[in-house]
mmCIF file of C-alpha atoms and ligand atoms in Angstrom:
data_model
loop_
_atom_site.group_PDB
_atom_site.id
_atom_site.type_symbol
_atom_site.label_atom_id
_atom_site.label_comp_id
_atom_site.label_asym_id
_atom_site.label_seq_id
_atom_site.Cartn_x
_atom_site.Cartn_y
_atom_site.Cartn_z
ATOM 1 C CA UNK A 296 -131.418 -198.119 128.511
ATOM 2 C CA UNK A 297 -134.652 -199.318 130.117
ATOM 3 C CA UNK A 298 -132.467 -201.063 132.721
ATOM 4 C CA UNK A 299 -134.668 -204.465 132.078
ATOM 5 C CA UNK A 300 -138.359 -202.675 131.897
ATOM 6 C CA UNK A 301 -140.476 -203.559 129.452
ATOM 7 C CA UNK A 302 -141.037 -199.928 128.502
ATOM 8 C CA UNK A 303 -139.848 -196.271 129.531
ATOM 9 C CA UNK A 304 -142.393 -195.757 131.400
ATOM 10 C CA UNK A 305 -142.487 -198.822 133.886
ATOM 11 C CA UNK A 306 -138.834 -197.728 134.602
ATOM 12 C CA UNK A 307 -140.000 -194.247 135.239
ATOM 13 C CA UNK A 308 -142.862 -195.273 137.599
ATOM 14 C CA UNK A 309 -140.213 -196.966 139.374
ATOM 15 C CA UNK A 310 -138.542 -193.924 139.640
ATOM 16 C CA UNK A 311 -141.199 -192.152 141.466
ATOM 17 C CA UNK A 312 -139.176 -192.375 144.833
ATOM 18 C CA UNK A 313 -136.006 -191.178 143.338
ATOM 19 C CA UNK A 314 -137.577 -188.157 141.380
ATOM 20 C CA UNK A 315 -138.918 -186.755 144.941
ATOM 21 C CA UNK A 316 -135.725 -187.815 146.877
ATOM 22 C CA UNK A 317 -133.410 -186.112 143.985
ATOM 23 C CA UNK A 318 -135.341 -183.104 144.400
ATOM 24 C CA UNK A 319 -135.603 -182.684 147.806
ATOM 25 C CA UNK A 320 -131.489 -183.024 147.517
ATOM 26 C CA UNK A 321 -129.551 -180.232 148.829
ATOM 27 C CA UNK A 322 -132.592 -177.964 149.658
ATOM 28 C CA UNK A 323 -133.122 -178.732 153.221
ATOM 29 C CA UNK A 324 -130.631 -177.362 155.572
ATOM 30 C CA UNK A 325 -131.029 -178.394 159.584
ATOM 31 C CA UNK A 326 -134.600 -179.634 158.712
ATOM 32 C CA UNK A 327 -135.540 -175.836 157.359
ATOM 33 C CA UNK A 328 -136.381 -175.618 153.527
ATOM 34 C CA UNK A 329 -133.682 -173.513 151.902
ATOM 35 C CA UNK A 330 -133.394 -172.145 148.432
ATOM 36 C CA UNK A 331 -130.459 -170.540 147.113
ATOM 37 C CA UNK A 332 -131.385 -170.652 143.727
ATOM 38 C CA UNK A 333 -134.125 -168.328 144.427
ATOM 39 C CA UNK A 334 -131.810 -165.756 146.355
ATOM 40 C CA UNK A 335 -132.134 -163.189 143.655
ATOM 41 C CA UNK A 336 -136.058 -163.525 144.171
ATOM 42 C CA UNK A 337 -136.567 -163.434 147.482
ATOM 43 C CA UNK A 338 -137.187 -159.334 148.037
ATOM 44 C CA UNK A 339 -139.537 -160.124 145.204
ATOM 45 C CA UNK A 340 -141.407 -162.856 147.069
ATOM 46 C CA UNK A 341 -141.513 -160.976 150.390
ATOM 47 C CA UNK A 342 -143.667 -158.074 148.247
ATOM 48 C CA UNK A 343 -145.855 -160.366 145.785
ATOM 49 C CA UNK A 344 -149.072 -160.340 145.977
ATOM 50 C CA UNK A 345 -150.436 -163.149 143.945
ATOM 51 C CA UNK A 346 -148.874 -166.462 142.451
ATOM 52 C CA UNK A 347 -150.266 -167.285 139.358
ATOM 53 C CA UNK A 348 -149.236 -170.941 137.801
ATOM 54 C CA UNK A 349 -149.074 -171.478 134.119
ATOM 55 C CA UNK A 350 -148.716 -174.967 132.704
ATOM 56 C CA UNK A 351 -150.374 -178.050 130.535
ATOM 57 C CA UNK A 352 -151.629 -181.191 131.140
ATOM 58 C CA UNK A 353 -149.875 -183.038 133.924
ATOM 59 C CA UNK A 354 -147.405 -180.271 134.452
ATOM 60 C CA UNK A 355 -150.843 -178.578 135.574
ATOM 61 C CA UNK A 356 -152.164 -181.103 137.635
ATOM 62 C CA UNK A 357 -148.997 -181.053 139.539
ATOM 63 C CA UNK A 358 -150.063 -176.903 139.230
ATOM 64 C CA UNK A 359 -153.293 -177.453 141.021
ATOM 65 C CA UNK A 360 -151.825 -179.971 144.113
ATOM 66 C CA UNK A 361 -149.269 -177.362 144.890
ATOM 67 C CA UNK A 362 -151.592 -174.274 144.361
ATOM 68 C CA UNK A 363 -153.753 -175.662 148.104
ATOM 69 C CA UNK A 364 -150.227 -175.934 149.926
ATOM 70 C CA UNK A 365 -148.343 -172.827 148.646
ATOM 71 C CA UNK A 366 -152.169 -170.644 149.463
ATOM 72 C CA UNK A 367 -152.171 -172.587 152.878
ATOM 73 C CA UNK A 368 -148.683 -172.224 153.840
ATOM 74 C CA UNK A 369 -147.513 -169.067 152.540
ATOM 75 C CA UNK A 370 -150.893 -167.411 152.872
ATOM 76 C CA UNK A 371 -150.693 -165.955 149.628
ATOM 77 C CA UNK A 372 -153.527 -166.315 146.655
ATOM 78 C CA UNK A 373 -152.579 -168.692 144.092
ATOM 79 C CA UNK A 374 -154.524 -169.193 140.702
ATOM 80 C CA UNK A 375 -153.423 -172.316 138.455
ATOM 81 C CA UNK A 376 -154.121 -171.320 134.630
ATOM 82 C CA UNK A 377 -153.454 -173.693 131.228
ATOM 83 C CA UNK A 378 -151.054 -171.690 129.726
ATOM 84 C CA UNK A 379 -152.776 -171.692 126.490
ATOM 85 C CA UNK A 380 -155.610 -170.049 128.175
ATOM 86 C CA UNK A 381 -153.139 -167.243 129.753
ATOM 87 C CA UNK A 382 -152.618 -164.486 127.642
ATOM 88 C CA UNK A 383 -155.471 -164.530 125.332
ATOM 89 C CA UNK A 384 -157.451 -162.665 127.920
ATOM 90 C CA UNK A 385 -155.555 -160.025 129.032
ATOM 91 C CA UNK A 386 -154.802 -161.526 132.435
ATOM 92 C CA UNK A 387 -154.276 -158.888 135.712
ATOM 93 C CA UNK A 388 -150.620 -158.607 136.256
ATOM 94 C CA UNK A 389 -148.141 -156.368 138.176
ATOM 95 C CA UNK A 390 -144.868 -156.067 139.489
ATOM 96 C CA UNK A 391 -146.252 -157.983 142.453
ATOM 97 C CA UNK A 392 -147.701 -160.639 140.781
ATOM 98 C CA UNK A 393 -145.196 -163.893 140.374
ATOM 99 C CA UNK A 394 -145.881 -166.230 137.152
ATOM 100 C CA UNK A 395 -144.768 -169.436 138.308
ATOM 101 C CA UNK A 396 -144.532 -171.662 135.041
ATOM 102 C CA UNK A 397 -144.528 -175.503 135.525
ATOM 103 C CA UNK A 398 -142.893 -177.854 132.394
ATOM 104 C CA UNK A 399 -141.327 -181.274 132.191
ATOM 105 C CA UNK A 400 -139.270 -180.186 128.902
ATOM 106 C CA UNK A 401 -139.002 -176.999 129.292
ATOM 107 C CA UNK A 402 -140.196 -176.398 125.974
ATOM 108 C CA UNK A 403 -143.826 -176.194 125.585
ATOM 109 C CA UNK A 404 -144.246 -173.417 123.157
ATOM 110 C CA UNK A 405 -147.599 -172.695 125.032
ATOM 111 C CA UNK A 406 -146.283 -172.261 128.438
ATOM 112 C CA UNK A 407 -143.128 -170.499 126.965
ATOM 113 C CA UNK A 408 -145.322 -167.900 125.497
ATOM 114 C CA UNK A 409 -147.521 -167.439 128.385
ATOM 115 C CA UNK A 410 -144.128 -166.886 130.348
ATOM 116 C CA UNK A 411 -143.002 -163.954 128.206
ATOM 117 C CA UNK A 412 -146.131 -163.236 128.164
ATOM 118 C CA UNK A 413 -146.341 -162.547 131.862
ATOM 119 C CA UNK A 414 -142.866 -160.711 131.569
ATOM 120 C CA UNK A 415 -143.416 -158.760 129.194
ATOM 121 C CA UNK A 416 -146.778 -157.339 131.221
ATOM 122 C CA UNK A 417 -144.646 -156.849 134.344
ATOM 123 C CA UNK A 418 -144.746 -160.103 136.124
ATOM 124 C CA UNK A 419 -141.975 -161.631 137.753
ATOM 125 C CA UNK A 420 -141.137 -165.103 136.714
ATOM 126 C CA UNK A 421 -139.772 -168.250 138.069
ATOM 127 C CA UNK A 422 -139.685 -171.636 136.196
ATOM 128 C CA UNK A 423 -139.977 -174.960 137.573
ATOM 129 C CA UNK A 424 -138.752 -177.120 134.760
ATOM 130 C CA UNK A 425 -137.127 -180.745 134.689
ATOM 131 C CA UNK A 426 -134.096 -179.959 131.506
ATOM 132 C CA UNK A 427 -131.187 -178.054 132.292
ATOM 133 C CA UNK A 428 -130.596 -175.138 130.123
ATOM 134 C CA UNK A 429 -133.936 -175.484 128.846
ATOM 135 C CA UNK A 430 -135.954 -172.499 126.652
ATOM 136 C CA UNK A 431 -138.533 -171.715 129.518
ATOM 137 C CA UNK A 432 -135.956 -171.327 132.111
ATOM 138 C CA UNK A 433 -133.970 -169.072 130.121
ATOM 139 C CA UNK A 434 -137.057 -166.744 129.622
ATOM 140 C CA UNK A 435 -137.149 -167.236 133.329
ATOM 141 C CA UNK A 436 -136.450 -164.520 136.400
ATOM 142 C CA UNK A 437 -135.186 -167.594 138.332
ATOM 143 C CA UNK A 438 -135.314 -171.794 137.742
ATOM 144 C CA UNK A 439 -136.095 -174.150 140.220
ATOM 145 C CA UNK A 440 -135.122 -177.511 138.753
ATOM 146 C CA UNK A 441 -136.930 -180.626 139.156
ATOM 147 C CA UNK A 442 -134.564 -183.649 139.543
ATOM 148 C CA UNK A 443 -136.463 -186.591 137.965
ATOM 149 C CA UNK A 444 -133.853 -187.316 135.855
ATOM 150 C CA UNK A 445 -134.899 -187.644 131.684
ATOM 151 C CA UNK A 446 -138.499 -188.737 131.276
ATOM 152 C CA UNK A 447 -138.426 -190.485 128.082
ATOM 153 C CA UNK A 448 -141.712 -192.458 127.624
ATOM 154 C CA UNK A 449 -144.791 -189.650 126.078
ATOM 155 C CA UNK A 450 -146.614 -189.476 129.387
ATOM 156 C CA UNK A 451 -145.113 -187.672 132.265
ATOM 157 C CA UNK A 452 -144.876 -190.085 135.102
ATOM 158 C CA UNK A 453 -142.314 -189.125 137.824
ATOM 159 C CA UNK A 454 -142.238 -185.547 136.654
ATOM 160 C CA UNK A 455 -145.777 -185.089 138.342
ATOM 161 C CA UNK A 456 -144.461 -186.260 142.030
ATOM 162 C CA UNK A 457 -140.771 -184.302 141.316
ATOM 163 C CA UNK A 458 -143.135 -181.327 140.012
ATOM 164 C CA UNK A 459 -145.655 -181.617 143.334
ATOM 165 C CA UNK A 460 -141.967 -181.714 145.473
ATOM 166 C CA UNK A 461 -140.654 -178.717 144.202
ATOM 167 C CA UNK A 462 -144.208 -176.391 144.865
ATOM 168 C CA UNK A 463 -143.892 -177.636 148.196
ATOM 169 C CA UNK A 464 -140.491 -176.874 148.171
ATOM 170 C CA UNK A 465 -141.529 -173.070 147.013
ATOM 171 C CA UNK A 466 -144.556 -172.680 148.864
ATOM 172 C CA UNK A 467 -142.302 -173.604 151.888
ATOM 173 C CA UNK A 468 -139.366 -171.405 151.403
ATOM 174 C CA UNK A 469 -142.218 -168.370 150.720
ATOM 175 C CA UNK A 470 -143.576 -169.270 154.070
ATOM 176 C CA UNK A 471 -140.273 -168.739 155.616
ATOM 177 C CA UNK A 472 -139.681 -165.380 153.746
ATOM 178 C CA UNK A 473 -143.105 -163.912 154.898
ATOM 179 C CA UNK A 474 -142.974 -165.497 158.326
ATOM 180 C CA UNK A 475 -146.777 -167.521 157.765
ATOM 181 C CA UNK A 476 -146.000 -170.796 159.335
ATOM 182 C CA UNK A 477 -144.295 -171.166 162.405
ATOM 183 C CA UNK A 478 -141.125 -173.167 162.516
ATOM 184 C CA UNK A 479 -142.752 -176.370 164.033
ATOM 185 C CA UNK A 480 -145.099 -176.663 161.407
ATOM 186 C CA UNK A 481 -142.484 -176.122 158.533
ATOM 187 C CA UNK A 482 -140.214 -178.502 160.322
ATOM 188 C CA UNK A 483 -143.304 -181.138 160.953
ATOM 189 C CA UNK A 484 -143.681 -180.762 156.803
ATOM 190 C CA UNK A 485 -140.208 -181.053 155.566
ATOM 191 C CA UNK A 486 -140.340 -184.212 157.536
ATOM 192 C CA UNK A 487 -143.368 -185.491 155.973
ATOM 193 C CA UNK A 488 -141.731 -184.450 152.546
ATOM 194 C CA UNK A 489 -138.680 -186.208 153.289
ATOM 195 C CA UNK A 490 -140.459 -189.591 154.193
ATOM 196 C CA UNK A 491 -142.405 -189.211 150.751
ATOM 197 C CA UNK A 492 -140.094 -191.473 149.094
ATOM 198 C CA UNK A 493 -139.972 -194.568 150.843
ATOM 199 C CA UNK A 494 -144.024 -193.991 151.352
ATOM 200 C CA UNK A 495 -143.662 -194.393 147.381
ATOM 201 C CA UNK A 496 -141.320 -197.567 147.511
ATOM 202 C CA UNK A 497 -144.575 -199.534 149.405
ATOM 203 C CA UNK A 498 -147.143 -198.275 146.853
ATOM 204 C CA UNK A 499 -144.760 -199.971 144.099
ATOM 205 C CA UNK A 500 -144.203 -202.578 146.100
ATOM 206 C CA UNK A 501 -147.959 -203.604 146.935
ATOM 207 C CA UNK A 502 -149.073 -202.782 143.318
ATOM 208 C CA UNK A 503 -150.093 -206.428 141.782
ATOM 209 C CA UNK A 504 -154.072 -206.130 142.907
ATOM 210 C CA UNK A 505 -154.073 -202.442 140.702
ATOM 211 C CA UNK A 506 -152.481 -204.553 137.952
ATOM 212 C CA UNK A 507 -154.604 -207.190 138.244
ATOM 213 C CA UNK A 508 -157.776 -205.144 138.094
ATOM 214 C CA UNK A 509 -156.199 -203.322 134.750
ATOM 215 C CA UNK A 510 -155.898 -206.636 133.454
ATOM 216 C CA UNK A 511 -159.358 -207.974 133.795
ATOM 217 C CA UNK A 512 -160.680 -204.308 132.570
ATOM 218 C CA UNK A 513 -159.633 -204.412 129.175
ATOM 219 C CA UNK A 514 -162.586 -203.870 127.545
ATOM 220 C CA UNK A 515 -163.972 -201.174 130.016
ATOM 221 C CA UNK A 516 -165.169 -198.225 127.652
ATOM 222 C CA UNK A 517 -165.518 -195.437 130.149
ATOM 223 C CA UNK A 518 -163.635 -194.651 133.779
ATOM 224 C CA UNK A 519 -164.598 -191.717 136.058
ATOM 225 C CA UNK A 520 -162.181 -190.820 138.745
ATOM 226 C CA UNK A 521 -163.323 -188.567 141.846
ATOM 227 C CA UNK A 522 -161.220 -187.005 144.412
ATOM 228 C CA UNK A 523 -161.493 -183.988 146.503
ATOM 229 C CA UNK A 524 -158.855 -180.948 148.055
ATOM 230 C CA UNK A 525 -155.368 -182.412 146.260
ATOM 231 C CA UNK A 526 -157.064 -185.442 145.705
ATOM 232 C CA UNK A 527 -159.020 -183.635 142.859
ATOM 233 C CA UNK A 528 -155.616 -183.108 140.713
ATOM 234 C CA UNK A 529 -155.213 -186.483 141.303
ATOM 235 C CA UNK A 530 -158.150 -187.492 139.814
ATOM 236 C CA UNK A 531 -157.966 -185.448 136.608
ATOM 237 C CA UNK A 532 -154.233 -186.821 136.756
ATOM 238 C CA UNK A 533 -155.776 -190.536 136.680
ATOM 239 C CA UNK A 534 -158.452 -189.610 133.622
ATOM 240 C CA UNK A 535 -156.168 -188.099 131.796
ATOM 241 C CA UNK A 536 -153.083 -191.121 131.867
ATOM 242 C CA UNK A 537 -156.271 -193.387 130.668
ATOM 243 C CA UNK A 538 -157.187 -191.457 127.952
ATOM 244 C CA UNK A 539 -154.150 -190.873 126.498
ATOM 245 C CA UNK A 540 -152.580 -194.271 127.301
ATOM 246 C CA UNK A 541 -155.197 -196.363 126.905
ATOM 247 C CA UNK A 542 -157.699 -194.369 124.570
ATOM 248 C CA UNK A 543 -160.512 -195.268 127.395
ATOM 249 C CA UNK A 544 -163.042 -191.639 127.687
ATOM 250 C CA UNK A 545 -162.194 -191.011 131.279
ATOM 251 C CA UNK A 546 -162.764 -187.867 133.232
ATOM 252 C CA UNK A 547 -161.878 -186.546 136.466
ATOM 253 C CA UNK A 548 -164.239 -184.351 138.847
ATOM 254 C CA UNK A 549 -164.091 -183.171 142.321
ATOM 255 C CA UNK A 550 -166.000 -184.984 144.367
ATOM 256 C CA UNK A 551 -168.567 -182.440 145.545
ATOM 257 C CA UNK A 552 -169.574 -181.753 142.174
ATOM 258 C CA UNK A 553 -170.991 -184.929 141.550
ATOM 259 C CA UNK A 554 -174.186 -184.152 142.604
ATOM 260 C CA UNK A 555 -174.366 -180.855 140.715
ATOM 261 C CA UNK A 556 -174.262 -182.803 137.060
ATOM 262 C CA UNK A 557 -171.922 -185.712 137.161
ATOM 263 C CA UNK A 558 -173.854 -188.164 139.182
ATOM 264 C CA UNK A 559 -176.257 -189.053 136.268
ATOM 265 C CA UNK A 560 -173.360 -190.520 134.395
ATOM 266 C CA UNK A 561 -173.401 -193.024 137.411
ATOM 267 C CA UNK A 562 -174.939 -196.774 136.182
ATOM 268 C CA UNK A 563 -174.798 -200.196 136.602
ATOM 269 C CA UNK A 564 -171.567 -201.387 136.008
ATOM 270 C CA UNK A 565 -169.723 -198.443 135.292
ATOM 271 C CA UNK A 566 -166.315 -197.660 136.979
ATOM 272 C CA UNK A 567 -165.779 -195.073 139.318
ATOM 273 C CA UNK A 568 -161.738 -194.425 141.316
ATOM 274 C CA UNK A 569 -162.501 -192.793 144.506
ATOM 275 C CA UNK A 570 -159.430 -191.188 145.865
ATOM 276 C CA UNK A 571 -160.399 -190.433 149.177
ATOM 277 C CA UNK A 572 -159.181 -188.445 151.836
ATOM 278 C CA UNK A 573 -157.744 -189.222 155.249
ATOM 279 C CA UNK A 574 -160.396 -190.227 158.056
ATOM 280 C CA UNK A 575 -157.405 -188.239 160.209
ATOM 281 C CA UNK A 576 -158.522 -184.892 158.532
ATOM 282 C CA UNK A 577 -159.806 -182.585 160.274
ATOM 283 C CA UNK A 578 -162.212 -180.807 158.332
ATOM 284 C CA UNK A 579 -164.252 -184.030 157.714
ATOM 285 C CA UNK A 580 -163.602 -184.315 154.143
ATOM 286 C CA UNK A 581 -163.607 -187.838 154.849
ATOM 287 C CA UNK A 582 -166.771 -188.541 155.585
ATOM 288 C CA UNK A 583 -168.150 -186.869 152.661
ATOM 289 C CA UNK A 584 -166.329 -188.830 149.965
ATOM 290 C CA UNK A 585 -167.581 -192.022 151.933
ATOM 291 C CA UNK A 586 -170.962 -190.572 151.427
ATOM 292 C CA UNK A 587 -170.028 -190.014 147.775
ATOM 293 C CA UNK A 588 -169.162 -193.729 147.399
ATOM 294 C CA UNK A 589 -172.434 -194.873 149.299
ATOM 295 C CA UNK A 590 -174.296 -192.675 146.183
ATOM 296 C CA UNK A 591 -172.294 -193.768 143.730
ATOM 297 C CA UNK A 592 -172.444 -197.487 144.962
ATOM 298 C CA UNK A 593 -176.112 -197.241 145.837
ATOM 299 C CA UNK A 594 -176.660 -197.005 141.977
ATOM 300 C CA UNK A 595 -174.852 -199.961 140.983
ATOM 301 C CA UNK A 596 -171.535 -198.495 140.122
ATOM 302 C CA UNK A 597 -168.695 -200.045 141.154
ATOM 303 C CA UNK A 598 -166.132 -198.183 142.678
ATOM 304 C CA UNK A 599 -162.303 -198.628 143.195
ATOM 305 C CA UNK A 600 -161.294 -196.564 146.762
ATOM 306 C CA UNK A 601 -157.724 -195.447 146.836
ATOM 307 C CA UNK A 602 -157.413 -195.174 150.730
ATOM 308 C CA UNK A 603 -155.316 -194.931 153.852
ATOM 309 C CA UNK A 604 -154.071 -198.019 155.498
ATOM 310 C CA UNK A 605 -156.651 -198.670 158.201
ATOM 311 C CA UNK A 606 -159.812 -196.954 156.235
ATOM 312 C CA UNK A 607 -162.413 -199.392 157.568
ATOM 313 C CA UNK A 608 -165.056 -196.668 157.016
ATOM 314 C CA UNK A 609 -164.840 -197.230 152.761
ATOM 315 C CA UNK A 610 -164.668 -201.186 153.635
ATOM 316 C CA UNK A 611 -168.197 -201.994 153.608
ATOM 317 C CA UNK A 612 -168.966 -199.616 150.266
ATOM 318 C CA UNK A 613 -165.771 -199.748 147.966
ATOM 319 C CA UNK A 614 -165.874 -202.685 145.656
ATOM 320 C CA UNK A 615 -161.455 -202.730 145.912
ATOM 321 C CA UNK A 616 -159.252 -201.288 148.219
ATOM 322 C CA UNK A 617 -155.919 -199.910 147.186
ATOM 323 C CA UNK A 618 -154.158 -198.609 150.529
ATOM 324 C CA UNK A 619 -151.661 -196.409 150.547
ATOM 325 C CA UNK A 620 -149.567 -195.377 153.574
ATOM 326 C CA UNK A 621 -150.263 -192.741 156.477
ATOM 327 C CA UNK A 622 -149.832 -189.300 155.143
ATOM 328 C CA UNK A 623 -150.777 -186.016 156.500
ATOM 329 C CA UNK A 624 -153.400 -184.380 153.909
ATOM 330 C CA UNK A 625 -150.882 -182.601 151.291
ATOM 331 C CA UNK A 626 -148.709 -185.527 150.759
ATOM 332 C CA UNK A 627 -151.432 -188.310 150.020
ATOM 333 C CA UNK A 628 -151.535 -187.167 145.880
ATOM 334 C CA UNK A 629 -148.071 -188.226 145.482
ATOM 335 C CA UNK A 630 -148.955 -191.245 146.898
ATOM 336 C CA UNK A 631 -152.632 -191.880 145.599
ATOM 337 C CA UNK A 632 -150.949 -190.815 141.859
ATOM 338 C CA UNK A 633 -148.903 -194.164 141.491
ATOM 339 C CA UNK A 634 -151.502 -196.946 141.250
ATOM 340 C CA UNK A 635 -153.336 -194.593 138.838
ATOM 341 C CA UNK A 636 -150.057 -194.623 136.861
ATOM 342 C CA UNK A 637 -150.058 -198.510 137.483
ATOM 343 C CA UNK A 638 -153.404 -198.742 136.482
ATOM 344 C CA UNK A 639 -153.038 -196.767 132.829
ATOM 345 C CA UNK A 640 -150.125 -198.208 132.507
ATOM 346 C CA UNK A 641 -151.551 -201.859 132.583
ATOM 347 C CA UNK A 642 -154.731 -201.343 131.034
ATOM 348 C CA UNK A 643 -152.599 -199.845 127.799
ATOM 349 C CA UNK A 644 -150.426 -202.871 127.866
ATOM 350 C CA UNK A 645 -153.485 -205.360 128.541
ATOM 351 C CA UNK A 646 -155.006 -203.531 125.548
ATOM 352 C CA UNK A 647 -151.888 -204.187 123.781
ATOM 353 C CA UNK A 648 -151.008 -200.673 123.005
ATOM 354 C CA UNK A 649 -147.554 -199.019 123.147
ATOM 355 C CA UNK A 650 -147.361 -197.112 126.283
ATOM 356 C CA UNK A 651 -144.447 -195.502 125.608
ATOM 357 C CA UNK A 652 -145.570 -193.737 122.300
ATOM 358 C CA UNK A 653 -149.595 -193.500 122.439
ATOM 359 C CA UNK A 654 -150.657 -192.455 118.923
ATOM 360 C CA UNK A 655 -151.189 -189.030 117.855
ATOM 361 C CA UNK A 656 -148.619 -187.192 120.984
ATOM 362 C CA UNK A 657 -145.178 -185.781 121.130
ATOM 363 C CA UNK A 658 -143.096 -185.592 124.323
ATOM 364 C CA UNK A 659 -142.957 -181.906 124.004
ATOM 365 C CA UNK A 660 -145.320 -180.054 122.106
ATOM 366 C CA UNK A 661 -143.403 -177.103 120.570
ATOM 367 C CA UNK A 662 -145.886 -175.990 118.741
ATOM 368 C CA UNK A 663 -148.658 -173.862 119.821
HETATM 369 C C1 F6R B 726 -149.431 -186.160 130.120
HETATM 370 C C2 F6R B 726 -148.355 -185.353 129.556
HETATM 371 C C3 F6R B 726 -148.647 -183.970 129.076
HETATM 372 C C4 F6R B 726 -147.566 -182.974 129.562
HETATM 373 C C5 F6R B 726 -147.812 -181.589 128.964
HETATM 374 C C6 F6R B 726 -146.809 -180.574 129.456
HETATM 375 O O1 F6R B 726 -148.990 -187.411 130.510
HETATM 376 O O2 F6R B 726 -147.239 -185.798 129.507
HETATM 377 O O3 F6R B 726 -149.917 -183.557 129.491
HETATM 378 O O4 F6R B 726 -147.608 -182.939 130.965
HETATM 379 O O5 F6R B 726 -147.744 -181.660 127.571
HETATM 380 O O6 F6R B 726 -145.495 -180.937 129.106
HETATM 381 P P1 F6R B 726 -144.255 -180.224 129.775
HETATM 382 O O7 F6R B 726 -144.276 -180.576 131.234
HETATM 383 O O8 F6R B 726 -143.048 -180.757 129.081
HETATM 384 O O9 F6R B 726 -144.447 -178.748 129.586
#
């Protein structure tokens, strides 16, 4: 069943291309993003006035990436909540607002009951879940599947990219509905989408220096990971595979806040992941992570950069480069994501720990 892996999840990082590609299947029509699934929605999402995203975990990770494209695209306000948080404090719902529930299994008691939750206050409801027939989906107004195929090992792995896939799906078929993007730009980003998965295949297939570093790393006892826009997710994404993988205290932050708290965790020898943003952006974002790392390095940290091809700006500061390929800005976290996969993945199995089944977790948590 592992197809000659070692372990679930090696076969399911591998999988990372296929997961996008599968999803992406059947849902672009003459280069325009087109959902029928979501016909019976669509008066709905002309009138909405709000998008609110309920999920755990990775599932809201994946939330968080997809809540700065669907806002940017579709022009609509989009809040990202852990479902467990949802309805114990009597969240502001209406007809127009659209719960948009996130889950691998499609069982999670906690985002299940933040989904009836949300419809039984009113909301409209649309599930993006990776298990046909599934309990959320059922609850659900309308599914849009994910098509990773089953994710077997504990952490979720190439549900996150299918998960980050399908939001831009949404966020792009909501653009067309309320006319916010012109047609260039939606065509210039299904394009970008579509190339996602062979951007993938050259992360995997340039992965042995991550590997390497997990390797020599084994008895690291604390990893920070910093990241900023959707690189932030990605990030909390990395911290949290550690922890749970590896049992290493990790913990994600955006990179501007590090000088509002965070930066006095920064010493000698400890390990900070930068994932840092295109030096193509526009808006400069850039230059302040490499600022970031100059802090960071100038107080003996050392720090790993996850960076374009062609960065020579984190060169002189970054203690390793891991490159990834040109993307424009929203499609860099499902590329920036796999060597942090690699990376917990390696440092588990360096540690000699079963990355498949980390102790004390459940593949879905059906209780609440
Ligand atoms: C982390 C992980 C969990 C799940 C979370 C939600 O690697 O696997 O954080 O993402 O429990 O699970 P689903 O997506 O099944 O609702």
């Amino acid at each position: 069943e592992k197809g000659g892996w070692p372990n679930f999840m090696s076969k399911e990082i591998s999988e990372e291309p296929e997961a996008v590609a599968n999803t992406l299947l059947g849902r672009v029509t003459d280069g325009l993003v087109q959902l029928d699934e979501l016909a019976e929605l669509d008066q709905t999402l002309r009138d909405i006035d709000r998008v609110t995203i309920v999920a755990c975990g990775t599932a809201a990770y994946a939330g968080m990436v997809g809540k700065y494209a669907v806002e940017q695209w579709a022009r609509v306000p989009v809040e990202v909540e852990l479902a467990h948080e949802f309805r114990y404090r009597e969240p502001v719902l209406s007809e127009r607002t659209l719960v948009v529930s996130i889950s691998q299994s499609g069982e999670t008691m906690d985002t299940l009951m933040a989904v009836k939750y949300a419809a039984e206050h009113g909301a409209k409801t649309l599930s993006i879940c990776n298990t046909q027939g599934a309990t959320i989906p059922r609850e659900s107004d309308a599914v849009l599947y994910t098509h990773a195929g089953p994710e077997v090992a504990v952490a979720s792995t190439k549900a996150f990219v299918a998960q980050i896939t399908a939001l831009y799906l949404f966020g792009l078929h909501l653009a067309r509905l309320r006319a916010s993007l012109d047609e260039r730009a939606h065509r210039d980003l299904v394009t970008e989408l579509t190339d996602v998965p062979a951007k993938i295949d050259l992360v995997l297939d340039t992965s042995e220096r991550i590997s390497e570093l997990a390797h020599w790393m084994a008895d690291t006892r604390s990893v920070l990971f910093l990241g900023r826009h959707v690189g932030y997710p990605v990030a909390l994404e990395g911290a949290l595979k550690l922890k749970e993988l590896a049992y290493i205290h990790a913990e994600g932050f955006a990179a501007g806040e590090l000088k509002h708290g965070p930066i006095a965790l920064i010493e000698p020898g400890q390990i900070v992941f930068v994932v840092v943003p295109s030096p193509r952006d526009e808006r400069s974002l850039h230059a302040k992570v490499v600022s970031n790392i100059q802090e960071i390095r100038a107080r003996g940290a050392r720090v790993i950069a996850i960076a374009e091809q062609g960065d020579a700006a984190v060169l002189p500061f970054a203690d390793e480069v891991i490159q990834i390929p040109l993307a424009g800005p929203f499609f860099e976290p499902m590329l920036a994501v796999v060597p942090l996969h690699i990376f917990a993945r390696d440092l588990a199995t360096a540690k000699g720990l079963d990355v498949d089944q980390p102790r004390n977790l459940a593949k879905s948590v059906t209780v609440e």
